[in-house]
Tab-separated table of C-alpha atoms and ligand atoms in Angstrom:
chain	number	residue	atom	x	y	z
A	27	UNK	CA	0.000	0.000	0.000
A	28	UNK	CA	1.265	3.463	-0.921
A	29	UNK	CA	0.653	6.327	1.511
A	30	UNK	CA	1.459	10.021	1.159
A	31	UNK	CA	1.634	11.893	4.453
A	32	UNK	CA	1.289	15.659	4.588
A	33	UNK	CA	3.263	16.933	7.559
A	34	UNK	CA	6.502	15.626	9.070
A	35	UNK	CA	5.684	16.466	12.669
A	36	UNK	CA	5.564	13.945	15.463
A	37	UNK	CA	2.214	12.539	14.243
A	38	UNK	CA	3.074	12.249	10.545
A	39	UNK	CA	6.502	10.771	11.269
A	40	UNK	CA	5.300	8.301	13.910
A	41	UNK	CA	2.375	7.096	11.796
A	42	UNK	CA	4.664	6.856	8.762
A	43	UNK	CA	7.163	4.812	10.751
A	44	UNK	CA	4.446	2.364	11.839
A	45	UNK	CA	3.160	2.078	8.243
A	46	UNK	CA	6.669	1.355	6.992
A	47	UNK	CA	7.016	-1.382	9.607
A	48	UNK	CA	3.887	-2.918	8.075
A	49	UNK	CA	5.522	-2.842	4.613
A	50	UNK	CA	3.671	0.173	3.250
A	51	UNK	CA	5.474	2.601	0.977
A	52	UNK	CA	5.541	6.044	2.603
A	53	UNK	CA	6.346	9.543	1.339
A	54	UNK	CA	6.163	12.393	3.861
A	55	UNK	CA	5.917	15.963	2.590
A	56	UNK	CA	6.662	18.924	4.807
A	57	UNK	CA	6.369	22.637	4.140
A	58	UNK	CA	9.581	23.153	6.166
A	59	UNK	CA	11.863	20.657	7.941
A	60	UNK	CA	10.840	17.415	9.703
A	61	UNK	CA	10.021	17.858	13.379
A	62	UNK	CA	10.459	21.630	13.286
A	63	UNK	CA	6.882	22.851	13.752
A	64	UNK	CA	4.866	22.338	16.924
A	65	UNK	CA	6.938	19.199	17.566
A	66	UNK	CA	10.031	21.269	18.199
A	67	UNK	CA	8.185	24.166	19.893
A	68	UNK	CA	6.605	21.917	22.549
A	69	UNK	CA	7.997	21.365	26.024
A	70	UNK	CA	7.887	17.578	25.677
A	71	UNK	CA	5.694	16.934	28.702
A	72	UNK	CA	3.662	13.752	28.914
A	73	UNK	CA	1.298	15.642	31.172
A	74	UNK	CA	-1.335	13.069	31.961
A	75	UNK	CA	-2.068	14.634	35.345
A	76	UNK	CA	-1.745	18.345	34.712
A	77	UNK	CA	-3.208	18.745	31.231
A	78	UNK	CA	-5.959	16.134	31.417
A	79	UNK	CA	-7.665	17.598	34.480
A	80	UNK	CA	-10.752	18.857	32.655
A	81	UNK	CA	-10.539	16.568	29.643
A	82	UNK	CA	-13.519	14.493	28.496
A	83	UNK	CA	-13.364	10.770	29.250
A	84	UNK	CA	-12.394	9.742	25.682
A	85	UNK	CA	-9.401	12.074	25.714
A	86	UNK	CA	-8.306	10.914	29.161
A	87	UNK	CA	-8.450	7.319	27.910
A	88	UNK	CA	-6.320	8.230	24.880
A	89	UNK	CA	-3.810	10.018	27.135
A	90	UNK	CA	-3.549	7.110	29.555
A	91	UNK	CA	-3.307	4.519	26.779
A	92	UNK	CA	-0.553	6.511	25.095
A	93	UNK	CA	1.287	7.077	28.360
A	94	UNK	CA	1.381	3.308	28.864
A	95	UNK	CA	2.870	2.895	25.366
A	96	UNK	CA	5.555	5.549	25.908
A	97	UNK	CA	8.265	3.376	27.555
A	98	UNK	CA	8.300	0.760	24.781
A	99	UNK	CA	7.837	3.412	22.065
A	100	UNK	CA	10.854	5.332	23.379
A	101	UNK	CA	13.007	2.196	23.648
A	102	UNK	CA	12.041	0.990	20.174
A	103	UNK	CA	12.637	4.409	18.628
A	104	UNK	CA	16.036	4.821	20.267
A	105	UNK	CA	16.983	1.357	19.037
A	106	UNK	CA	15.714	1.992	15.490
A	107	UNK	CA	17.271	5.450	15.149
A	108	UNK	CA	20.413	4.940	17.219
A	109	UNK	CA	19.623	8.279	18.907
A	110	UNK	CA	18.654	9.208	22.450
A	111	UNK	CA	15.344	11.036	22.887
A	112	UNK	CA	15.833	12.029	26.538
A	113	UNK	CA	12.774	10.167	27.784
A	114	UNK	CA	12.475	10.248	31.570
A	115	UNK	CA	9.958	9.800	34.332
A	116	UNK	CA	11.086	12.178	37.064
A	117	UNK	CA	7.610	13.121	38.240
A	118	UNK	CA	5.558	16.306	38.363
A	119	UNK	CA	4.572	18.635	41.184
A	120	UNK	CA	1.335	20.562	40.796
A	121	UNK	CA	1.710	23.299	43.358
A	122	UNK	CA	-1.163	24.485	45.509
A	123	UNK	CA	-1.316	28.233	46.144
A	124	UNK	CA	-2.812	27.729	49.623
A	125	UNK	CA	-4.354	25.179	51.996
A	126	UNK	CA	-7.732	25.290	50.240
A	127	UNK	CA	-6.165	24.486	46.876
A	128	UNK	CA	-4.215	21.665	48.468
A	129	UNK	CA	-7.452	20.163	49.804
A	130	UNK	CA	-8.955	20.420	46.314
A	131	UNK	CA	-5.994	18.489	44.898
A	132	UNK	CA	-6.242	15.700	47.504
A	133	UNK	CA	-8.815	13.524	45.650
A	134	UNK	CA	-6.560	13.481	42.563
A	135	UNK	CA	-3.688	11.487	44.074
A	136	UNK	CA	-0.717	11.792	46.391
A	137	UNK	CA	-0.562	15.147	48.120
A	138	UNK	CA	2.612	16.440	49.768
A	139	UNK	CA	2.841	19.062	52.479
A	140	UNK	CA	5.291	21.934	52.391
A	141	UNK	CA	8.174	19.840	53.775
A	142	UNK	CA	7.479	17.041	51.301
A	143	UNK	CA	7.595	19.467	48.386
A	144	UNK	CA	10.769	21.127	49.686
A	145	UNK	CA	12.455	17.712	49.839
A	146	UNK	CA	11.820	17.238	46.107
A	147	UNK	CA	12.443	20.825	44.948
A	148	UNK	CA	14.207	22.880	47.649
A	149	UNK	CA	14.464	25.936	45.402
A	150	UNK	CA	10.678	26.576	45.572
A	151	UNK	CA	9.564	29.527	47.715
A	152	UNK	CA	7.204	28.608	50.577
A	153	UNK	CA	5.186	25.906	48.836
A	154	UNK	CA	1.810	25.304	50.482
A	155	UNK	CA	1.956	21.729	49.207
A	156	UNK	CA	1.453	19.940	45.927
A	157	UNK	CA	-0.068	17.057	44.062
A	158	UNK	CA	2.830	14.701	43.382
A	159	UNK	CA	2.767	12.345	40.398
A	160	UNK	CA	5.957	10.357	40.775
A	161	UNK	CA	5.919	8.724	37.355
A	162	UNK	CA	4.915	11.651	35.131
A	163	UNK	CA	7.250	11.715	32.156
A	164	UNK	CA	8.801	14.025	29.637
A	165	UNK	CA	10.866	13.656	26.520
A	166	UNK	CA	13.264	15.870	24.589
A	167	UNK	CA	10.793	16.705	21.834
A	168	UNK	CA	13.429	18.089	19.469
A	169	UNK	CA	15.448	14.883	19.786
A	170	UNK	CA	12.197	12.960	19.334
A	171	UNK	CA	11.468	14.661	15.995
A	172	UNK	CA	14.995	14.018	14.766
A	173	UNK	CA	14.940	10.373	15.873
A	174	UNK	CA	11.590	9.749	14.200
A	175	UNK	CA	12.890	11.223	10.942
A	176	UNK	CA	15.935	8.927	11.096
A	177	UNK	CA	13.736	5.912	11.902
A	178	UNK	CA	11.488	6.702	8.929
A	179	UNK	CA	14.463	6.982	6.577
A	180	UNK	CA	16.093	3.816	7.921
A	181	UNK	CA	12.805	1.950	7.438
A	182	UNK	CA	12.810	2.949	3.768
A	183	UNK	CA	10.491	5.973	3.884
A	184	UNK	CA	11.023	9.196	1.953
A	185	UNK	CA	10.838	12.614	3.586
A	186	UNK	CA	10.588	15.617	1.286
A	187	UNK	CA	11.352	18.801	3.255
A	188	UNK	CA	10.497	22.222	1.876
A	189	UNK	CA	7.769	20.707	-0.253
A	190	UNK	CA	4.399	22.037	0.855
A	191	UNK	CA	1.246	20.286	-0.254
A	192	UNK	CA	-0.854	22.941	-1.948
A	193	UNK	CA	-3.845	20.942	-3.164
A	194	UNK	CA	-5.334	17.495	-3.275
A	195	UNK	CA	-6.753	16.128	-6.505
A	196	UNK	CA	-8.336	12.752	-5.825
A	197	UNK	CA	-5.549	10.467	-4.677
A	198	UNK	CA	-2.848	12.900	-5.817
A	199	UNK	CA	-1.217	15.476	-3.578
A	200	UNK	CA	0.086	18.435	-5.538
A	201	UNK	CA	3.084	20.485	-4.450
A	202	UNK	CA	4.871	23.330	-6.280
A	203	UNK	CA	7.237	20.678	-7.691
A	204	UNK	CA	4.920	17.895	-8.798
A	205	UNK	CA	2.290	15.403	-7.778
A	206	UNK	CA	2.359	12.321	-5.528
A	207	UNK	CA	-0.289	9.677	-6.056
A	208	UNK	CA	-1.136	7.152	-3.365
A	209	UNK	CA	-3.730	4.631	-2.235
A	210	UNK	CA	-4.312	6.760	0.860
A	211	UNK	CA	-3.362	10.258	1.953
A	212	UNK	CA	-2.858	11.264	5.578
A	213	UNK	CA	-3.261	14.905	6.531
A	214	UNK	CA	-1.102	15.491	9.601
A	215	UNK	CA	-0.154	19.103	9.009
A	216	UNK	CA	-0.828	20.372	12.524
A	217	UNK	CA	-2.132	23.934	12.655
A	218	UNK	CA	-1.927	24.099	8.847
A	219	UNK	CA	-4.279	21.122	8.316
A	220	UNK	CA	-7.293	23.341	7.689
A	221	UNK	CA	-5.613	25.060	4.747
A	222	UNK	CA	-5.687	21.878	2.661
A	223	UNK	CA	-9.060	20.312	3.300
A	224	UNK	CA	-12.276	21.057	5.141
A	225	UNK	CA	-10.757	20.207	8.493
A	226	UNK	CA	-11.668	22.643	11.274
A	227	UNK	CA	-8.327	23.273	12.948
A	228	UNK	CA	-7.077	26.642	14.121
A	229	UNK	CA	-3.596	27.641	15.342
A	230	UNK	CA	-3.179	28.529	19.020
A	231	UNK	CA	0.118	30.271	19.627
A	232	UNK	CA	2.321	29.313	22.567
A	233	UNK	CA	5.552	31.007	23.618
A	234	UNK	CA	8.195	29.375	25.801
A	235	UNK	CA	11.465	30.645	27.272
A	236	UNK	CA	14.509	28.562	28.195
A	237	UNK	CA	16.438	29.819	31.230
A	238	UNK	CA	20.149	29.119	31.671
A	239	UNK	CA	21.439	28.938	35.261
A	240	UNK	CA	24.311	30.937	36.731
A	241	UNK	CA	27.342	28.848	37.776
A	242	UNK	CA	26.537	26.473	40.612
A	243	UNK	CA	22.735	26.788	40.395
A	244	UNK	CA	20.828	23.529	40.369
A	245	UNK	CA	17.830	22.670	38.183
A	246	UNK	CA	14.732	21.114	39.736
A	247	UNK	CA	14.448	17.426	38.918
A	248	UNK	CA	10.645	17.085	38.604
A	249	UNK	CA	8.441	19.152	36.325
A	250	UNK	CA	6.663	21.875	38.257
A	251	UNK	CA	3.254	23.416	37.598
A	252	UNK	CA	2.100	26.516	39.441
A	253	UNK	CA	0.827	30.080	39.079
A	254	UNK	CA	-0.205	29.468	35.479
A	255	UNK	CA	3.136	28.221	34.168
A	256	UNK	CA	5.057	24.985	33.934
A	257	UNK	CA	8.783	24.448	34.454
A	258	UNK	CA	10.502	21.589	32.656
A	259	UNK	CA	14.185	20.709	33.137
A	260	UNK	CA	15.780	20.067	29.749
A	261	UNK	CA	19.505	19.331	29.772
A	262	UNK	CA	21.198	22.301	31.411
A	263	UNK	CA	18.199	24.618	30.901
A	264	UNK	CA	14.840	25.171	32.492
A	265	UNK	CA	11.921	25.614	30.090
A	266	UNK	CA	9.162	27.940	31.235
A	267	UNK	CA	5.889	27.778	29.340
A	268	UNK	CA	3.599	28.666	27.935
A	269	UNK	CA	1.348	31.391	26.656
A	270	UNK	CA	-1.953	30.471	25.006
A	271	UNK	CA	-2.820	33.073	22.362
A	272	UNK	CA	-5.211	33.335	19.470
A	273	UNK	CA	-2.848	35.054	17.024
A	274	UNK	CA	-3.424	33.323	13.705
A	275	UNK	CA	-0.243	31.984	12.164
A	276	UNK	CA	1.980	34.550	13.891
A	277	UNK	CA	5.052	32.956	15.471
A	278	UNK	CA	6.901	36.113	16.479
A	279	UNK	CA	8.289	36.108	19.976
A	280	UNK	CA	7.322	38.980	22.254
A	281	UNK	CA	8.795	40.903	25.184
A	282	UNK	CA	5.395	40.685	26.878
A	283	UNK	CA	5.442	36.885	26.849
A	284	UNK	CA	9.046	36.801	28.088
A	285	UNK	CA	8.225	39.128	30.972
A	286	UNK	CA	5.044	37.227	31.814
A	287	UNK	CA	6.699	33.800	31.839
A	288	UNK	CA	9.721	35.064	33.791
A	289	UNK	CA	7.720	36.786	36.477
A	290	UNK	CA	5.422	33.788	36.969
A	291	UNK	CA	8.432	31.469	37.185
A	292	UNK	CA	10.205	33.796	39.642
A	293	UNK	CA	7.106	33.853	41.843
A	294	UNK	CA	7.616	30.107	42.266
A	295	UNK	CA	11.434	30.077	42.413
A	296	UNK	CA	12.793	33.564	43.321
A	297	UNK	CA	16.401	32.580	42.515
A	298	UNK	CA	15.433	32.359	38.823
A	299	UNK	CA	15.891	36.123	38.693
A	300	UNK	CA	19.626	35.396	38.356
A	301	UNK	CA	19.097	33.056	35.397
A	302	UNK	CA	19.363	34.328	31.833
A	303	UNK	CA	16.950	33.791	28.973
A	304	UNK	CA	18.967	31.566	26.659
A	305	UNK	CA	16.233	31.065	24.088
A	306	UNK	CA	12.651	32.031	23.390
A	307	UNK	CA	10.368	30.598	20.763
A	308	UNK	CA	6.767	30.333	19.653
A	309	UNK	CA	4.813	27.465	18.152
A	310	UNK	CA	1.300	26.816	16.904
A	311	UNK	CA	-0.884	24.199	18.575
A	312	UNK	CA	-3.556	22.675	16.303
A	313	UNK	CA	-6.969	23.070	17.960
A	314	UNK	CA	-10.353	21.764	16.826
A	315	UNK	CA	-13.657	23.481	17.733
A	316	UNK	CA	-14.277	21.127	20.680
A	317	UNK	CA	-10.603	20.880	21.632
A	318	UNK	CA	-10.486	17.134	20.906
A	319	UNK	CA	-8.229	15.492	18.332
A	320	UNK	CA	-9.329	14.697	14.790
A	321	UNK	CA	-8.365	11.083	14.139
A	322	UNK	CA	-9.938	9.181	11.294
A	323	UNK	CA	-11.378	9.513	7.810
A	324	UNK	CA	-11.351	12.988	6.303
A	325	UNK	CA	-13.715	14.786	3.956
A	326	UNK	CA	-12.428	13.105	0.747
A	327	UNK	CA	-12.235	9.421	-0.252
A	328	UNK	CA	-9.117	7.697	1.146
A	329	UNK	CA	-8.069	10.864	2.948
A	330	UNK	CA	-7.294	10.386	6.642
A	331	UNK	CA	-6.700	13.057	9.244
A	332	UNK	CA	-4.494	13.089	12.337
A	333	UNK	CA	-4.682	16.606	13.704
A	334	UNK	CA	-6.170	18.752	16.470
A	335	UNK	CA	-3.944	17.282	19.190
A	336	UNK	CA	-3.861	20.788	20.690
A	337	UNK	CA	-1.632	20.699	23.823
A	338	UNK	CA	-0.826	16.995	23.816
A	339	UNK	CA	0.634	15.983	20.476
A	340	UNK	CA	3.779	14.567	22.055
A	341	UNK	CA	1.908	12.579	24.715
A	342	UNK	CA	-0.574	11.162	22.197
A	343	UNK	CA	2.008	10.196	19.552
A	344	UNK	CA	2.509	6.487	20.349
A	345	UNK	CA	-1.232	5.764	20.545
A	346	UNK	CA	-2.069	7.858	17.494
A	347	UNK	CA	0.689	6.172	15.496
A	348	UNK	CA	-0.723	2.732	16.202
A	349	UNK	CA	-4.370	3.719	15.792
A	350	UNK	CA	-3.953	5.676	12.556
A	351	UNK	CA	-1.600	3.181	10.903
A	352	UNK	CA	-4.169	0.443	11.588
A	353	UNK	CA	-7.007	2.595	10.281
A	354	UNK	CA	-5.184	3.520	7.073
A	355	UNK	CA	-4.507	-0.182	6.470
A	356	UNK	CA	-8.210	-0.930	6.863
A	357	UNK	CA	-8.166	-2.226	10.428
A	358	UNK	CA	-9.357	-0.664	13.633
A	359	UNK	CA	-12.349	1.482	14.434
A	360	UNK	CA	-12.757	5.248	14.569
A	361	UNK	CA	-13.362	6.610	18.073
A	362	UNK	CA	-16.597	8.613	17.673
A	363	UNK	CA	-15.434	11.503	19.898
A	364	UNK	CA	-12.382	11.947	17.615
A	365	UNK	CA	-14.089	11.332	14.276
A	366	UNK	CA	-13.084	14.234	11.995
A	367	UNK	CA	-16.533	14.005	10.351
A	368	UNK	CA	-18.281	15.033	13.605
A	369	UNK	CA	-18.277	18.686	12.502
A	370	UNK	CA	-19.663	18.034	9.012
B	19	LIG	N1	1.514	21.048	26.366
B	19	LIG	C1	2.155	22.262	26.606
B	19	LIG	C2	1.489	23.441	26.070
B	19	LIG	O1	0.510	23.348	25.351
B	19	LIG	O2	1.927	24.520	26.374
């Protein structure tokens, strides 16, 4: 079976890799470079606890199922690509602002008092307590994108960077340089998915800063959520994210976002005022009208969609890869809550 995939982000690459393992022929087109869109702009959190709090049941199930797949997915990918993806499970602290918030967190799992939090992250200022999820994971999302691209190439797939799909004509995807005909087409173009077919996805901008420590300063080991931001240790830097802005396809970085993220982070860890902003970037999350992913048949024959992952594209990747590869090969059912045709 021949499949053309539009979009070499984490979804397109992971699904392509699974299809190649099942002996499909796969071409992946990308308007820029593989793994350089939202995949590289993310913070790499597998935030089952923090970001699934208000999620509908179907999305929570997808998150949990994918989280279970992550350890074997990471090991298999590192083996296939020969590259590390920095996958770790160092836990997450969701800080409570006060005693009342701590009580509200109690039904959700293990709650630590101030001393318990200080033992895990001594740099935090006067924590009231926190929800502690000891096995929450994260991954180096930039390394993940690169490793997936290598795995796709090693498995015999083709990736065509700088070749944007501009139109679909039946089973043929047209780019400025030619046409690619396939048995099935997968639209996995993230925030850009809606430009190619009637797929209701809008971009939601997010800015992140990476702080570099002064000599001798120590990074927290767990991820930390509090005061509207998250802190993620990544190598020798601390990522602080993220804004959530409706700004169209604008990916400019702003002083306002930098100031906002810094001041929120410093309210949690005052010593961060001595850290420098080493990098700042913006990415576009793909969001559907109901905030749930679009996973299944699209609006044209033999067109499939994997988009709308919004804030959890990295977490969902292993489950989406399996589910969508099966679906494209004619196996597996569409989950009604994620059916792209639900908005028709
Ligand atoms: N999942 C991280 C974010 O959306 O900012």
